[in-house]
Short mmCIF file of C-alpha atoms in Angstrom, two decimals:
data_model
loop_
_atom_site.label_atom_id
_atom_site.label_comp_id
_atom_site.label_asym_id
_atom_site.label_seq_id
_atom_site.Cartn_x
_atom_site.Cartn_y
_atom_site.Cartn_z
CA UNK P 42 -7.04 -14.62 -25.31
CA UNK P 43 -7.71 -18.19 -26.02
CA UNK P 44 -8.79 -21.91 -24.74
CA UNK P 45 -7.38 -24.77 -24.21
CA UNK P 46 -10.47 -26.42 -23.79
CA UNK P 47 -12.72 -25.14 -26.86
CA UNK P 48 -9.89 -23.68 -29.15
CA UNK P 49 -11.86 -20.30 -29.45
CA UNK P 50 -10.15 -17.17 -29.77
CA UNK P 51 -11.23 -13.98 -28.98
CA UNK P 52 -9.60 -10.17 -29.69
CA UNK P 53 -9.83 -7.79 -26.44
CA UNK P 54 -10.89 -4.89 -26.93
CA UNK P 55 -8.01 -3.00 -24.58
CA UNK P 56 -4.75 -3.66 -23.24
CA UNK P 57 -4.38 -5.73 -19.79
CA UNK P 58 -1.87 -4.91 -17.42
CA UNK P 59 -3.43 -6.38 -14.02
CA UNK P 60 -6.29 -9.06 -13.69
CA UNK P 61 -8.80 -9.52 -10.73
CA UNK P 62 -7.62 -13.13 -8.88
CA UNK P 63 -11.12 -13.92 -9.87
CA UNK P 64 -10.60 -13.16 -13.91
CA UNK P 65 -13.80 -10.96 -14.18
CA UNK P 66 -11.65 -7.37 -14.76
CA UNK P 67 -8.37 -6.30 -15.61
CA UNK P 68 -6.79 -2.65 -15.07
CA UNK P 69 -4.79 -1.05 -17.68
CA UNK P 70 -3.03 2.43 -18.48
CA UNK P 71 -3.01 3.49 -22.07
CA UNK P 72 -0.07 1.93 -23.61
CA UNK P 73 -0.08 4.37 -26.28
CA UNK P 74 1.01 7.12 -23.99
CA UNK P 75 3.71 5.40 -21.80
CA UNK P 76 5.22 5.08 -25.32
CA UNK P 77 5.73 8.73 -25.75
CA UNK P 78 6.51 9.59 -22.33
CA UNK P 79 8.25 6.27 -20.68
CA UNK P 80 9.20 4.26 -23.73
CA UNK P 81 10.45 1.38 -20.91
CA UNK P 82 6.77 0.50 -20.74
CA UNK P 83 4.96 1.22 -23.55
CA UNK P 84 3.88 -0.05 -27.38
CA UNK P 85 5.31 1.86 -30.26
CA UNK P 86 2.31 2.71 -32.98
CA UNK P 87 -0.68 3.09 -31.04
CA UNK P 88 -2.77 5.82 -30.45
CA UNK P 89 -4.54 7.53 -27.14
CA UNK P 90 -7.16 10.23 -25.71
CA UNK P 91 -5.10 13.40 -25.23
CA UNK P 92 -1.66 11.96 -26.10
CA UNK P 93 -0.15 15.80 -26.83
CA UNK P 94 -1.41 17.29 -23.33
CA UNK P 95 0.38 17.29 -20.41
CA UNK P 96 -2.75 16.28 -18.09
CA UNK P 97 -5.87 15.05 -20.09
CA UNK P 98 -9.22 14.67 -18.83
CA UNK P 99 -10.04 11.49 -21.29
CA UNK P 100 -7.14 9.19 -20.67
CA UNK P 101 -5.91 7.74 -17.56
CA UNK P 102 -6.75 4.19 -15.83
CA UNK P 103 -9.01 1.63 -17.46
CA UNK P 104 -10.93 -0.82 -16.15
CA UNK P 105 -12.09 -3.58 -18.73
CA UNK P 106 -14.59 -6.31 -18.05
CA UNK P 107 -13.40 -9.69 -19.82
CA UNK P 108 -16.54 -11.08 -19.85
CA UNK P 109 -18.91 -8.27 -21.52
CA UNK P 110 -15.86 -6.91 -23.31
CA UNK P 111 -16.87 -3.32 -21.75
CA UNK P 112 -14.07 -0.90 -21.38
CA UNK P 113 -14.48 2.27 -18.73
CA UNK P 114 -12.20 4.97 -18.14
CA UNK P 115 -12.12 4.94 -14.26
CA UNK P 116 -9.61 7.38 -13.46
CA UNK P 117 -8.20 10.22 -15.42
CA UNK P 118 -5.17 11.84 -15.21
CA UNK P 119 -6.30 15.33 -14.62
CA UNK P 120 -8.46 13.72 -11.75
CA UNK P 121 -5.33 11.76 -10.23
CA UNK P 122 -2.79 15.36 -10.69
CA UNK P 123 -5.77 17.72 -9.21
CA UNK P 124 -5.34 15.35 -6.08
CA UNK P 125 -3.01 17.31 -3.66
CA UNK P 126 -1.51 18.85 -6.46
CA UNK P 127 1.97 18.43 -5.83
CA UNK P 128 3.56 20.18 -8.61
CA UNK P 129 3.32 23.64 -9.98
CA UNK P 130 4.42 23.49 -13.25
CA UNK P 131 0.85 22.34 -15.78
CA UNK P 132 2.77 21.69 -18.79
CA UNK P 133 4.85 18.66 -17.22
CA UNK P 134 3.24 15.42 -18.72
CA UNK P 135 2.12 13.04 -16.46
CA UNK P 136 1.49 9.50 -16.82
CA UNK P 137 0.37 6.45 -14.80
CA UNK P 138 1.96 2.81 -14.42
CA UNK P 139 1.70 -0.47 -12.65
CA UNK P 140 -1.81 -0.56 -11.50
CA UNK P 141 -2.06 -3.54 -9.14
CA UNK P 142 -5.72 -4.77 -7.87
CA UNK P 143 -5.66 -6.36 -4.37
CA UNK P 144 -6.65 -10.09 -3.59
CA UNK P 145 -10.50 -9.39 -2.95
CA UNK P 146 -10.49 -7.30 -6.10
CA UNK P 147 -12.02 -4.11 -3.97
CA UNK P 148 -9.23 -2.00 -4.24
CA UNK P 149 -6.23 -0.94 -6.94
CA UNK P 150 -2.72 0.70 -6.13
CA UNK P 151 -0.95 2.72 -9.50
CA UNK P 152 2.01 4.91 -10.05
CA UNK P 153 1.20 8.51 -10.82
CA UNK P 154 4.28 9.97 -12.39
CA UNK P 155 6.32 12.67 -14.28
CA UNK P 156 9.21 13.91 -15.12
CA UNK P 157 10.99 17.01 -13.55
CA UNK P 158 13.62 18.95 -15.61
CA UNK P 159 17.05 18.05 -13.95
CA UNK P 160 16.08 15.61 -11.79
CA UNK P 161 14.38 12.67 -13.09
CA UNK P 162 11.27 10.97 -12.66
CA UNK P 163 9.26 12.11 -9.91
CA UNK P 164 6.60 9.22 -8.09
CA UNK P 165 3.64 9.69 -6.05
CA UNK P 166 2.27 5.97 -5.24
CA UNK P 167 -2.31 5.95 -4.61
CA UNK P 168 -4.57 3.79 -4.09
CA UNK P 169 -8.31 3.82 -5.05
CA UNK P 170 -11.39 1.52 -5.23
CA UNK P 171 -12.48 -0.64 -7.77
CA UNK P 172 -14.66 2.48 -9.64
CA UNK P 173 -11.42 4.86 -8.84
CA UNK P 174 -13.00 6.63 -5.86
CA UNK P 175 -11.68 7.17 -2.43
CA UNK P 176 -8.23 8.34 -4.54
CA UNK P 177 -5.26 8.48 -1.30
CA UNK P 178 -1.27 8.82 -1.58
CA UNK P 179 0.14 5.97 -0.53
CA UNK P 180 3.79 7.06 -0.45
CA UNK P 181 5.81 9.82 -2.94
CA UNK P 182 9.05 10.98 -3.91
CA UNK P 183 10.49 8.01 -4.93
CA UNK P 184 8.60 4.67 -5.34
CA UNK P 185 8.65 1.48 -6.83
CA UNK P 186 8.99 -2.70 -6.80
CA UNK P 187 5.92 -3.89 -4.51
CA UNK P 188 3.48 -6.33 -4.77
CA UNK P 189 -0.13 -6.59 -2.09
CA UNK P 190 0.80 -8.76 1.48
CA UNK P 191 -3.62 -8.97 2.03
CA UNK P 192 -5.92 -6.97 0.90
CA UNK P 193 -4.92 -3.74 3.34
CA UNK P 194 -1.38 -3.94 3.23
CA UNK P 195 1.24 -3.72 0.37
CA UNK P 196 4.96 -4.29 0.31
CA UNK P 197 6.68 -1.00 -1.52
CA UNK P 198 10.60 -0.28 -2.17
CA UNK P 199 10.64 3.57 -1.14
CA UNK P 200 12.09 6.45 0.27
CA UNK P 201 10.40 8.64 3.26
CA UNK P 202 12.05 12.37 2.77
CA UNK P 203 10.95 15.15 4.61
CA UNK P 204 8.38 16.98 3.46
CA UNK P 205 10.22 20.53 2.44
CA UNK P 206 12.58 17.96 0.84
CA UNK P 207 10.33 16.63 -1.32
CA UNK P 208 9.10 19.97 -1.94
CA UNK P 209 12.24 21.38 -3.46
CA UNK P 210 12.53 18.11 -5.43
CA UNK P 211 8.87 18.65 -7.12
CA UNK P 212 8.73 22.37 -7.85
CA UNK P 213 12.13 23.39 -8.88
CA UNK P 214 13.97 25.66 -5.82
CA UNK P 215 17.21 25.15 -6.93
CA UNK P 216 18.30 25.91 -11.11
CA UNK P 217 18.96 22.83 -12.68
CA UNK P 218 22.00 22.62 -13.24
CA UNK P 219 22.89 22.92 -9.67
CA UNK P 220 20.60 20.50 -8.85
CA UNK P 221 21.37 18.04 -11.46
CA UNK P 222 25.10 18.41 -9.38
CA UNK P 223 23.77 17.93 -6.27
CA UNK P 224 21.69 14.71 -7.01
CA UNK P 225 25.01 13.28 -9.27
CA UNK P 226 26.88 13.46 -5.93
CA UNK P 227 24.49 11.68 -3.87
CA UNK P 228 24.04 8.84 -6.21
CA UNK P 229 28.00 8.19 -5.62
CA UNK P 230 27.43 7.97 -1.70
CA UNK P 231 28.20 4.63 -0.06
CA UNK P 232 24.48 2.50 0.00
CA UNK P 233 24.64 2.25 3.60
CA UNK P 234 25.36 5.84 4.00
CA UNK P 235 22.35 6.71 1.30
CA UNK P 236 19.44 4.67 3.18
CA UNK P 237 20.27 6.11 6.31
CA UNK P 238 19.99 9.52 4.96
CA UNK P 239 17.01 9.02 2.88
CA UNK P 240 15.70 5.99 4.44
CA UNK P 241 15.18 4.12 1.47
CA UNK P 242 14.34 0.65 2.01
CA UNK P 243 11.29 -1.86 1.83
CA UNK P 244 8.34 -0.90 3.83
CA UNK P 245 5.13 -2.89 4.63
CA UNK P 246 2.68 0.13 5.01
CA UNK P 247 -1.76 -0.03 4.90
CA UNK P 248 -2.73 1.35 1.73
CA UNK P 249 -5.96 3.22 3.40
CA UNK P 250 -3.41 5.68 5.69
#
């Protein structure tokens, strides 16, 4: 970062991904491991905690003050996939995205995700304070596109599916292959037809429920 005022520079220490509206803190996955695991959003070349395991205790959500320069893991990912485990199988590597902090700067909203063999990237959308307690699941299945209405209440682009539905989904019922058909055919259904069976659409929901 730098001024326009004084011309000083000065190297962070960590990536930034989202910044308090008062510019004290910013949030931040490790950019390191989106590379290997969802190359869309990471940085080729760098290096993280626990990049070869599937859930590691030492990587996860950082929060980094800009002022002191002090970086804190706040959140790991074994502590965010222990949550109402939702998945059975432990060697699918998860990752985390698109941490968002709210106006007042109390609480966060992230993407917890993975990939499923045969059917794509699986979502499950939390919130969490400021020091990554009071962890919740904000929506799941899948999630994505939204941005914080006040400080309780986010806009989200998702999907509300039944929960045996999303069950079958996460943990593999069905082979592959004959799930990998089934999916390929509902991706050709008419929009209309699609959000009224899946009910995918944008919803205004409070992040605390």
């Amino acid at each position: 970062r730098s001024s326009d005022l004084t011309g000083r520079k000065e190297l962070l220490p960590f990536t930034v991904y989202s910044i308090s509206q008062d510019g004290r803190f910013a949030l931040s996955p490790n950019f390191a491991r989106l590379s290997r695991y969802y190359q869309s959003y990471g940085y080729a070349g760098g290096d993280s905690p626990g990049l070869s395991r599937p859930i590691p205790s030492d990587d996860g959500i950082y929060r980094q003050d800009l002022l002191s320069g002090s970086v804190k893991l706040i959140l790991s990912l074994a502590e965010i996939a222990e949550y109402n485990p939702s998945v059975r199988d432990a060697s699918i590597f998860h990752f985390v995205t698109h941490p968002s902090i709210n106006p007042a700067g109390t609480r966060f909203c992230f993407l917890h995700r993975f990939k499923l063999p045969g059917s794509g990237l699986y979502s499950r959308f939390m919130g969490a304070d400021m020091d990554g307690s009071n962890l919740n699941i904000i929506a799941e299945e899948k999630v994505g596109h939204f941005d914080w209405y006040d400080d309780e209440t986010i806009l989200v682009w998702t999907r509300y599916l039944p929960a045996a539905a999303r069950s079958v989904r996460r943990n593999l019922i069905f082979p592959a292959p004959l799930k990998r058909g089934l999916l390929k055919g509902l991706r050709r259904l008419h929009p209309a037809i699609k959000q009224k069976l899946y009910g995918e659409s944008l919803y205004l929901v409070n992040v605390n429920d």
